[in-house]
Short mmCIF file of N, CA and C in Angstrom, two decimals:
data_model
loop_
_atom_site.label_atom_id
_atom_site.label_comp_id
_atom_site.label_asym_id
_atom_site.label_seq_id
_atom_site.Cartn_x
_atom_site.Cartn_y
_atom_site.Cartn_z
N UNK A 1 121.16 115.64 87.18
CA UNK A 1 121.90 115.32 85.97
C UNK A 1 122.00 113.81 85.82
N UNK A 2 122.04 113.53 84.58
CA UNK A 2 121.70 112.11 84.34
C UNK A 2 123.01 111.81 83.51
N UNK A 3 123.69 110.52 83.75
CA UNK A 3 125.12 110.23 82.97
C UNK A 3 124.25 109.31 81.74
N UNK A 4 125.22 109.76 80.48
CA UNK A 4 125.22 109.04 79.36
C UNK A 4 125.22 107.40 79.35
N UNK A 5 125.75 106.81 80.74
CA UNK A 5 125.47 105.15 80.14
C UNK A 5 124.07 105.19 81.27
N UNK A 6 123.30 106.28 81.72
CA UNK A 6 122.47 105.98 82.57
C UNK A 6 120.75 106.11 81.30
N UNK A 7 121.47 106.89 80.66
CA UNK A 7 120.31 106.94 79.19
C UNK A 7 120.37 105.58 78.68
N UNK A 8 121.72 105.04 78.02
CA UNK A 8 121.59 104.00 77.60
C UNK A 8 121.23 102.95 78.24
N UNK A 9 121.04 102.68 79.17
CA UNK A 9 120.83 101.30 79.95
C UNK A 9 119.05 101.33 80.08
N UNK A 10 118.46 102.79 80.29
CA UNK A 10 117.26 102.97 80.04
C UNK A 10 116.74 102.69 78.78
N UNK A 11 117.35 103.09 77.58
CA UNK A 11 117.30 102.95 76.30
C UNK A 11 116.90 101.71 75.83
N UNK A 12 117.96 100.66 76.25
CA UNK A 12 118.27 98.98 76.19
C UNK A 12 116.95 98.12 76.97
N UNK A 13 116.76 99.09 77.98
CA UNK A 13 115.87 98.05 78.75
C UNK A 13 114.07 98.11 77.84
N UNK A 14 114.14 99.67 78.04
CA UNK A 14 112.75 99.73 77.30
C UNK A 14 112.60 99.59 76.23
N UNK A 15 113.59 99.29 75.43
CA UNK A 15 113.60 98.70 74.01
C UNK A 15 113.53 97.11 74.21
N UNK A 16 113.94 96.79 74.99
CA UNK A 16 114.14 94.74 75.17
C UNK A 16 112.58 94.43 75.83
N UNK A 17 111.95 95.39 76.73
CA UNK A 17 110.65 95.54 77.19
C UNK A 17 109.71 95.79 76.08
N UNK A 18 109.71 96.62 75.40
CA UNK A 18 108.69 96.75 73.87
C UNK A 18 108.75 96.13 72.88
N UNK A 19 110.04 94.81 72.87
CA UNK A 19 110.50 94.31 71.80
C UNK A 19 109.95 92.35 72.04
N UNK A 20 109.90 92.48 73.65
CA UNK A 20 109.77 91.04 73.84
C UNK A 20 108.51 90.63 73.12
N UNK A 21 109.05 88.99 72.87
CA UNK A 21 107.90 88.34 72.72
C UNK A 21 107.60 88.29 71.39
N UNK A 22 108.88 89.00 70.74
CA UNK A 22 108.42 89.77 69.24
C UNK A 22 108.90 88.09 68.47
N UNK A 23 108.42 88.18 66.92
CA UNK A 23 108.40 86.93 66.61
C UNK A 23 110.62 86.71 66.85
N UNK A 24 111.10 88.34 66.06
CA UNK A 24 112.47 87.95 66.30
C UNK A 24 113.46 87.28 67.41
N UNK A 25 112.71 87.80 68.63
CA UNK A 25 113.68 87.28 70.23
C UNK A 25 112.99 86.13 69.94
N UNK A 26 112.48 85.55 69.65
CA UNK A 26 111.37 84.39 69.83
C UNK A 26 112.47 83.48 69.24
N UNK A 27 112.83 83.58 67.73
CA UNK A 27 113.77 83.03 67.06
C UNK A 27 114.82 82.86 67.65
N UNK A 28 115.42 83.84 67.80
CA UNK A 28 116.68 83.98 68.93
C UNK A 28 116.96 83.45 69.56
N UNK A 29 115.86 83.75 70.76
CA UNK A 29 116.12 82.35 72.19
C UNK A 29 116.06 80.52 71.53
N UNK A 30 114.89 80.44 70.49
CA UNK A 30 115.42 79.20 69.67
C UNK A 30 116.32 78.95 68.80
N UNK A 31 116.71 79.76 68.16
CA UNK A 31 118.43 79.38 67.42
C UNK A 31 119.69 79.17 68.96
N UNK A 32 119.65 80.09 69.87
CA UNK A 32 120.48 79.82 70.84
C UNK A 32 119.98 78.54 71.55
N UNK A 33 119.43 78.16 71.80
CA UNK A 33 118.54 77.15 72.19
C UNK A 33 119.60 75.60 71.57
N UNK A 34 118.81 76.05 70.34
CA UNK A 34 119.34 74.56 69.03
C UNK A 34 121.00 74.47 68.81
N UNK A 35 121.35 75.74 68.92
CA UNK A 35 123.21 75.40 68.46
C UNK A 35 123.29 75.58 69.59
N UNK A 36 123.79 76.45 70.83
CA UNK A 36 124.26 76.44 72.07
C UNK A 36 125.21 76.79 71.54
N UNK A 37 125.30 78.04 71.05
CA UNK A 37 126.52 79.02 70.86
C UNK A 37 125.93 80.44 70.88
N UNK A 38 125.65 80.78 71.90
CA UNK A 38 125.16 81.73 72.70
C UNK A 38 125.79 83.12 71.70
N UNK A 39 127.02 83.05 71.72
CA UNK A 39 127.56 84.67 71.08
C UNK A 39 127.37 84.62 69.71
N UNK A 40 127.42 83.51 68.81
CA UNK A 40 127.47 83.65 67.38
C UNK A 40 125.94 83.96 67.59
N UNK A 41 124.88 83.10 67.95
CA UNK A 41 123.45 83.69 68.14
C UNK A 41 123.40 85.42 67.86
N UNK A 42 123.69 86.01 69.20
CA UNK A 42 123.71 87.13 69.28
C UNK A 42 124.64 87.82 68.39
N UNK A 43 125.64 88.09 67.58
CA UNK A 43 126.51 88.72 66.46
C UNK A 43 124.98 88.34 65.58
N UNK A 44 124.98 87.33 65.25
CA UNK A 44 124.55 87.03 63.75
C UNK A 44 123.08 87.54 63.84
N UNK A 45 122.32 87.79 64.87
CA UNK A 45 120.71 88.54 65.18
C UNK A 45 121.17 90.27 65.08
N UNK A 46 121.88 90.49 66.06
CA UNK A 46 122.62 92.17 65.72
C UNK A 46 123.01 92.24 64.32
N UNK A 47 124.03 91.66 63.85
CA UNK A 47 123.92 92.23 62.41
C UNK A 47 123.21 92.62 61.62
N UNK A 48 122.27 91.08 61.80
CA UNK A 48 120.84 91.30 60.90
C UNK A 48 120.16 92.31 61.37
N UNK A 49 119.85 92.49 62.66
CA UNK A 49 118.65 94.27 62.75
C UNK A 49 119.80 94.99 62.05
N UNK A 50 121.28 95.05 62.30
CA UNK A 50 121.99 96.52 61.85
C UNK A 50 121.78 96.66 60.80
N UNK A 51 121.85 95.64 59.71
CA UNK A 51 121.70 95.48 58.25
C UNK A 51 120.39 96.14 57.94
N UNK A 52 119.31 96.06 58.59
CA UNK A 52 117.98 96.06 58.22
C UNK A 52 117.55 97.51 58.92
N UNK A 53 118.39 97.70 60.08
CA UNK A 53 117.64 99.14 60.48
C UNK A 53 118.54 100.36 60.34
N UNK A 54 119.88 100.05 60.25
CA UNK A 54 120.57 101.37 59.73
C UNK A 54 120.27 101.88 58.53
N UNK A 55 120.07 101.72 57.39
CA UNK A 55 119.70 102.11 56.06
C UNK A 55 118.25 102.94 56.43
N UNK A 56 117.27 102.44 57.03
CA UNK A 56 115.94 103.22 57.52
C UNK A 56 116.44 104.13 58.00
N UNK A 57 117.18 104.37 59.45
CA UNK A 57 117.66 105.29 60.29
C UNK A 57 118.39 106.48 59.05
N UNK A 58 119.33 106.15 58.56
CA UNK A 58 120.33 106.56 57.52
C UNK A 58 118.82 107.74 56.59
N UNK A 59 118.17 107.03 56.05
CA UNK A 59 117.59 108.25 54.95
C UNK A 59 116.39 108.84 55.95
N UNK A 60 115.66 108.12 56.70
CA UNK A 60 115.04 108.93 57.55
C UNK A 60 115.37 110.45 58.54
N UNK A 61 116.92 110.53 58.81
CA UNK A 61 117.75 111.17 59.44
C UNK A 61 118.33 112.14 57.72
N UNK A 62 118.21 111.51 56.82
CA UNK A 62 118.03 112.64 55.90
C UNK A 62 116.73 113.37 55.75
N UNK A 63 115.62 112.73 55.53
CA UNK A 63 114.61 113.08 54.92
C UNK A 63 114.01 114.19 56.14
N UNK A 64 114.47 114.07 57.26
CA UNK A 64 113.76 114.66 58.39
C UNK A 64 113.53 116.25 57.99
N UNK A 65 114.59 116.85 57.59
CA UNK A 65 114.44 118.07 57.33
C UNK A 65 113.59 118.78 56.66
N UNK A 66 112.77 117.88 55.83
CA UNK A 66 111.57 118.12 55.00
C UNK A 66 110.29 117.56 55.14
N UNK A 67 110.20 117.13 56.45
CA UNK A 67 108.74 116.95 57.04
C UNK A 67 108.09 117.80 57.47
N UNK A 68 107.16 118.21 56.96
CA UNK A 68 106.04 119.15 57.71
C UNK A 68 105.63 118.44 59.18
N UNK A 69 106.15 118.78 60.65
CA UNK A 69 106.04 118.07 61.77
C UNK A 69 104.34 118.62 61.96
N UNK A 70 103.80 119.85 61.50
CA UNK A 70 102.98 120.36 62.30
C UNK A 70 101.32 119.99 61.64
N UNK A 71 101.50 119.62 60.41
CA UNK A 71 100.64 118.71 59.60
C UNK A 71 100.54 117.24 59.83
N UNK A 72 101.79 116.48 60.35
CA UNK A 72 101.90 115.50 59.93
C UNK A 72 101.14 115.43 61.46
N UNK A 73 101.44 116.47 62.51
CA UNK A 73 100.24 115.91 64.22
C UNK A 73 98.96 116.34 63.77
N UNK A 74 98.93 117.42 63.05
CA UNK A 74 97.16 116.91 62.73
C UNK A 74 97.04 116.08 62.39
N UNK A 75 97.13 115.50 60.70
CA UNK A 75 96.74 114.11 60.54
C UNK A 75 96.57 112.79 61.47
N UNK A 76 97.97 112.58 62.35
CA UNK A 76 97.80 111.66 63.22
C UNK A 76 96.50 112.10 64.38
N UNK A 77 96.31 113.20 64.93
CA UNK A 77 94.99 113.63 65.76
C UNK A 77 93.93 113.40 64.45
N UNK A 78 94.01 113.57 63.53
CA UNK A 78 92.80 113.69 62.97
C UNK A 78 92.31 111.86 62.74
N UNK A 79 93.11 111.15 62.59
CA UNK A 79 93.33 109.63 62.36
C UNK A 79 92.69 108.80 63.45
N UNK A 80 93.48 109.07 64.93
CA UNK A 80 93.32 108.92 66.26
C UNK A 80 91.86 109.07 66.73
N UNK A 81 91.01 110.29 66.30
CA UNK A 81 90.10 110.78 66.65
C UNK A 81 88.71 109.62 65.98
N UNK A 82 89.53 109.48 64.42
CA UNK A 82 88.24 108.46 63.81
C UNK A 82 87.92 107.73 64.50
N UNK A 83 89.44 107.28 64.48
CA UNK A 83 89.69 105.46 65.10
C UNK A 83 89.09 105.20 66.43
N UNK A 84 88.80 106.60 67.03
CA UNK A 84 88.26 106.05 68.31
C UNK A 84 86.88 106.29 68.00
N UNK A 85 86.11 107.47 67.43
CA UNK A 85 85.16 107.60 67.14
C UNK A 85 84.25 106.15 66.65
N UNK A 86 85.52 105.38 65.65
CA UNK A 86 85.15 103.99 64.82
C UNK A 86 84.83 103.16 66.72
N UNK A 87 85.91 102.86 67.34
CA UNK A 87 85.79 102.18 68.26
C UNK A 87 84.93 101.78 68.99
N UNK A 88 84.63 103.60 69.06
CA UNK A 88 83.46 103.46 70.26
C UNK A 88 81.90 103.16 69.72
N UNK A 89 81.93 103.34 68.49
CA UNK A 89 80.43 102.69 67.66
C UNK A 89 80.30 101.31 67.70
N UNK A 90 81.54 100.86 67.45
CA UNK A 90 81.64 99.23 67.46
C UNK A 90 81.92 98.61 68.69
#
């Protein structure tokens, strides 16, 4: 059995791991950098993803109920399959 802050800390890490390097932390570490106000940095970068990714989350978490899941993995196999097909010619 796995505890709830033991998901999240996994959650946090492999999200800060898939995220580095991205142009945003990039900004980040240089706005904290230039003012040296470490927490307003961080509030004012969180807001901005919350601003920008709750509204996605929000209608996506509506719209879910009306996705065809079992079409939408063919297409992606059928996509996958070109793309490598393309790959491996080139």
């Amino acid at each position: 059995a796995t505890s709830h802050a033991g998901v999240f800390v996994v959650t946090t890490i492999s999200f800060f791991l898939a995220e580095i390097g991205d142009k945003t932390q990039i900004a980040t570490m240089v706005l904290a950098a230039q003012f040296g106000n470490l927490l307003a940095v961080i509030a004012g970068t969180t807001a901005g993803m919350l601003i920008a990714d709750v509204p996605a989350v929000l209608i996506g978490h509506a719209g879910a109920g009306s996705i065809p899941y079992r079409l939408v993995r063919y297409i992606a196999a059928g996509l996958f399959a070109k793309a490598s097909m393309i790959s491996s010619i080139v």
